[in-house]
mmCIF file of C-alpha atoms in Angstrom:
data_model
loop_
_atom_site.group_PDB
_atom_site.id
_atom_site.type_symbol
_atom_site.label_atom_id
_atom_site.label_comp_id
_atom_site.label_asym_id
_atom_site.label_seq_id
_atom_site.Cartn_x
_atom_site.Cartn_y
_atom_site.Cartn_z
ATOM 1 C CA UNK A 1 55.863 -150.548 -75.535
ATOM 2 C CA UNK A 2 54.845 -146.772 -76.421
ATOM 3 C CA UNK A 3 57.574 -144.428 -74.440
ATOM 4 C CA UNK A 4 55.595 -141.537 -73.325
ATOM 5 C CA UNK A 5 57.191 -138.029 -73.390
ATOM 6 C CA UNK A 6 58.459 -136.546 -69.863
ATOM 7 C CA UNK A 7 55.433 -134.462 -69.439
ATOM 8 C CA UNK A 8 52.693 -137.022 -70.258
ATOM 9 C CA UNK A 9 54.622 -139.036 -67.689
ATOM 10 C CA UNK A 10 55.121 -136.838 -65.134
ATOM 11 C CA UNK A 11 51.604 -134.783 -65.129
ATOM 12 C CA UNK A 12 49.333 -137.435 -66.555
ATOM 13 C CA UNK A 13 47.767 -138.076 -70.642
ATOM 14 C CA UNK A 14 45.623 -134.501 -70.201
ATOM 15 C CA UNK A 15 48.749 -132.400 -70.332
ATOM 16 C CA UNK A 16 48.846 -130.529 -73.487
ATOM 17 C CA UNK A 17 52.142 -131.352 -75.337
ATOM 18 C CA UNK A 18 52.083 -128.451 -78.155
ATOM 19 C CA UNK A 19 51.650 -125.723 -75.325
ATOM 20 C CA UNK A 20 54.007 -127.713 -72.927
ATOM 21 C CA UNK A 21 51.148 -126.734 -70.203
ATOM 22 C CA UNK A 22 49.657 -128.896 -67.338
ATOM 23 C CA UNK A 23 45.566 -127.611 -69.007
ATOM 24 C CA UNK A 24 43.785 -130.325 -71.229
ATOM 25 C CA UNK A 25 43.769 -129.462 -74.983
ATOM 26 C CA UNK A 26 39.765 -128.383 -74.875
ATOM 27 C CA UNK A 27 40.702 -126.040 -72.063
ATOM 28 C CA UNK A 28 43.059 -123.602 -74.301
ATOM 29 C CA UNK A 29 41.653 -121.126 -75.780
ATOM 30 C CA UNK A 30 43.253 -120.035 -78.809
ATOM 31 C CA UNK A 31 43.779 -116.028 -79.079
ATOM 32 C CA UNK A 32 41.744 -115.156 -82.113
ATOM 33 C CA UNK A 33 38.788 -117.374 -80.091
ATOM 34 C CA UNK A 34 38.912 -115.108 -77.603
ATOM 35 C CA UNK A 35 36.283 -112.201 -77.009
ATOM 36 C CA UNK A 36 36.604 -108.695 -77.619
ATOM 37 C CA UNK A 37 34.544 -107.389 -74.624
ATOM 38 C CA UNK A 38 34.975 -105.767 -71.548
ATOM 39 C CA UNK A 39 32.788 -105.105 -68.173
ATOM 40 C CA UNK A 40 33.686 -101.014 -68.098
ATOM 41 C CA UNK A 41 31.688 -98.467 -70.868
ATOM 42 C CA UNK A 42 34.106 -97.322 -73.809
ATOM 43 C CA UNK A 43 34.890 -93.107 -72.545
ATOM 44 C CA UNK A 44 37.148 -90.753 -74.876
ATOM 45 C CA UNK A 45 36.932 -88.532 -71.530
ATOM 46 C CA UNK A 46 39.423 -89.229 -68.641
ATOM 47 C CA UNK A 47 37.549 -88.873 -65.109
ATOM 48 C CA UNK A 48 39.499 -88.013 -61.731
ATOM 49 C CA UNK A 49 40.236 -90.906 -58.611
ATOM 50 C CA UNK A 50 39.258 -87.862 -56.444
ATOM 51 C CA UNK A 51 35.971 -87.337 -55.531
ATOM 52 C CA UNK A 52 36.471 -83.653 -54.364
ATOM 53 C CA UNK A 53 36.346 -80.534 -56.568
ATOM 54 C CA UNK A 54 39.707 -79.757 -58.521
ATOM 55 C CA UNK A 55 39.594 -76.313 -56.629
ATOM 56 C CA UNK A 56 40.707 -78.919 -53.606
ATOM 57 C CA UNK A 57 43.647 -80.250 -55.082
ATOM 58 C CA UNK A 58 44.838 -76.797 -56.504
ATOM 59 C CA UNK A 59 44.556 -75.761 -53.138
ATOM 60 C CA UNK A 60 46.543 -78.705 -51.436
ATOM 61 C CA UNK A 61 44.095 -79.918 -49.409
ATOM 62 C CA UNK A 62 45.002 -83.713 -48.894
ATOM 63 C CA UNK A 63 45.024 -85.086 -45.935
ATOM 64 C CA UNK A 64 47.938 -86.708 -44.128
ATOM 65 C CA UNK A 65 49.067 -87.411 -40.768
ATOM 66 C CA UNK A 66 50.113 -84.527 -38.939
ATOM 67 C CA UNK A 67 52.577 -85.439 -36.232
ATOM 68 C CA UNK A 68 51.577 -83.895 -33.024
ATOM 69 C CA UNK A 69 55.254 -83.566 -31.127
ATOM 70 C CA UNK A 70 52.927 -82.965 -27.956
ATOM 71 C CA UNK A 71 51.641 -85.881 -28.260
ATOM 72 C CA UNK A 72 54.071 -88.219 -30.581
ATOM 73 C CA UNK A 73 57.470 -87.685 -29.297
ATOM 74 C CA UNK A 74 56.838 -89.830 -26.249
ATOM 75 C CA UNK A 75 56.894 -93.102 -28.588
ATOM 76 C CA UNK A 76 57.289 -91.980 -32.501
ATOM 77 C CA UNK A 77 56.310 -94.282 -34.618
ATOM 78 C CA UNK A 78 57.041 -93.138 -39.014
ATOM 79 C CA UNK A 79 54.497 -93.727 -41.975
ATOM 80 C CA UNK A 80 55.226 -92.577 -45.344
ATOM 81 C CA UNK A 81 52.625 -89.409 -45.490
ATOM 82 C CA UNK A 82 53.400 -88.390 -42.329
ATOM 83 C CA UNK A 83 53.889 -84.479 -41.764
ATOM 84 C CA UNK A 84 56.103 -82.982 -39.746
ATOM 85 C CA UNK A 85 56.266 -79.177 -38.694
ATOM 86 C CA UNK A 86 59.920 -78.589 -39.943
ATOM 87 C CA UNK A 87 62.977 -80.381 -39.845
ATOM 88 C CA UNK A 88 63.825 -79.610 -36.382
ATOM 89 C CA UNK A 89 60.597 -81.650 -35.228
ATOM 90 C CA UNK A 90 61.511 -84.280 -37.204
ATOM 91 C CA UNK A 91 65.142 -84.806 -36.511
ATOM 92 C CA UNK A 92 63.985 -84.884 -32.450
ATOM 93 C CA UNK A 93 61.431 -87.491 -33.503
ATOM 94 C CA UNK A 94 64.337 -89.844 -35.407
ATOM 95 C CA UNK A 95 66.711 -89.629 -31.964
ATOM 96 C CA UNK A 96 63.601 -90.277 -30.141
ATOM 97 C CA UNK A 97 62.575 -92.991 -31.947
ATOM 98 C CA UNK A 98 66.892 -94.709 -31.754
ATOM 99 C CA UNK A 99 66.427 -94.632 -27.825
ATOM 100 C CA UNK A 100 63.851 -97.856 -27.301
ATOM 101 C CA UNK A 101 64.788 -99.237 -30.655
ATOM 102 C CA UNK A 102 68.592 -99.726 -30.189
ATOM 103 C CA UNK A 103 69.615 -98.215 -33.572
ATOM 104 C CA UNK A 104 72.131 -96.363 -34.178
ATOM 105 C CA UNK A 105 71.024 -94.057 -36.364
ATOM 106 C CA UNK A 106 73.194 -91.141 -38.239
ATOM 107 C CA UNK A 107 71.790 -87.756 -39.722
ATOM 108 C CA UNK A 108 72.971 -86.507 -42.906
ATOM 109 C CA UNK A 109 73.857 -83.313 -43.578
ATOM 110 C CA UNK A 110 70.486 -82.021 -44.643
ATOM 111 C CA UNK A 111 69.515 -79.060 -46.003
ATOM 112 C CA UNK A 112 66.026 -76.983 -44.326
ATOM 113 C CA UNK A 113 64.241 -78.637 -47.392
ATOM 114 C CA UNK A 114 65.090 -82.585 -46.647
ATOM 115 C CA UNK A 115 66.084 -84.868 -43.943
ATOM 116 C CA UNK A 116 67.762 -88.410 -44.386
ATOM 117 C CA UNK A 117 68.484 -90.999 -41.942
ATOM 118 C CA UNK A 118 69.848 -94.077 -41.667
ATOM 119 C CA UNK A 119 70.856 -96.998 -39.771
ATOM 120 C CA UNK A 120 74.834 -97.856 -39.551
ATOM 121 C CA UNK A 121 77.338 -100.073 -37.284
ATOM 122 C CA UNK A 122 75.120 -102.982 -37.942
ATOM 123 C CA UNK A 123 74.663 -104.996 -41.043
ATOM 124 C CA UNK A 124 71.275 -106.405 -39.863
ATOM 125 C CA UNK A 125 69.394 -102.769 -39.376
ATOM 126 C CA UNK A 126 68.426 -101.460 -42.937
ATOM 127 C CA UNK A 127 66.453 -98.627 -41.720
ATOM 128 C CA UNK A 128 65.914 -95.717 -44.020
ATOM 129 C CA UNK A 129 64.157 -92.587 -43.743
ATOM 130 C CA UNK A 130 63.927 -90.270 -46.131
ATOM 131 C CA UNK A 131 61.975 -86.833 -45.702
ATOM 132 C CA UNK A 132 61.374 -83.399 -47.868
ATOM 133 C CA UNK A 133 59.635 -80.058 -47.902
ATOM 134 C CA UNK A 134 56.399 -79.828 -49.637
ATOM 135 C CA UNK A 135 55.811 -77.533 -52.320
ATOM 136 C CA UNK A 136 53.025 -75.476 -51.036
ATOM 137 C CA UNK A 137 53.694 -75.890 -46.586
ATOM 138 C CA UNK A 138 56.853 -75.016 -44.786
ATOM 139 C CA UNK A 139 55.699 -78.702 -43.152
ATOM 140 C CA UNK A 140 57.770 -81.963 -44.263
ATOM 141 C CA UNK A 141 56.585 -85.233 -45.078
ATOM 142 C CA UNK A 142 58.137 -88.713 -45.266
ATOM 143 C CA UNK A 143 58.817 -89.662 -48.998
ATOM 144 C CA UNK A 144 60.858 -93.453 -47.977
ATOM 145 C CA UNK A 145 61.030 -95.638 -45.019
ATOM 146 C CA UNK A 146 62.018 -98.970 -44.190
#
């Protein structure tokens, strides 16, 4: 009696011992078989994601989520993108946001430009927020949260 290797055993006679791969032999292609093509036109010139004019994005135009304190500070809820008006704002938002979550959550000393916050006294609560000054806007959006 033949003693068939642990593969051909296990997965059957179509399993490819030289590859050590569950495809059938005829199914592998070999790498110089293989065809040179591709479904997108050869360019030398690089073309922009953005469908707006560059004067847009010199400008700073993007849109993100503004929060709206009016409106938001009732139940604040964070998204990476979001804006804030200035670090005040969002520092109200984060001790908002501990009271009907149950966090404890600390504030770092912070500059004007950033804001970091975290989640301590628990080893279960990894939250994380992490928040800077944009370039261009006195505003602040959130770079980090989990």
């Amino acid at each position: 009696m033949v003693q068939r290797s642990s593969l051909t055993h296990r997965y059957g006679p179509n399993v490819s011992e030289e590859w050590n791969c569950r495809a059938p032999k005829e199914n592998v292609v070999q790498p110089e078989e293989q065809e040179r093509t591709s479904e997108y036109n050869d360019s030398d010139e690089l073309r922009s994601l953005t469908s707006g004019s560059e004067d847009d994005v010199d400008k700073g135009t993007r849109s993100f989520v503004q929060f709206n304190p009016e409106v938001d500070m009732k139940k604040p809820n964070f998204r990476v993108g979001q804006l804030f008006g200035n670090a005040s704002v969002l520092k109200q938002a984060i001790r908002e946001h501990a009271i009907p979550t149950i966090r404890n959550i600390k504030l770092y000393t912070n500059e004007e430009e950033r804001v970091r916050a975290k989640c301590y006294r628990s080893p279960q609560c990894d939250w994380v927020l992490y928040a800077s000054k944009l370039a261009e806007k006195d505003s602040l959006i959130v770079k980090h949260i989990i």
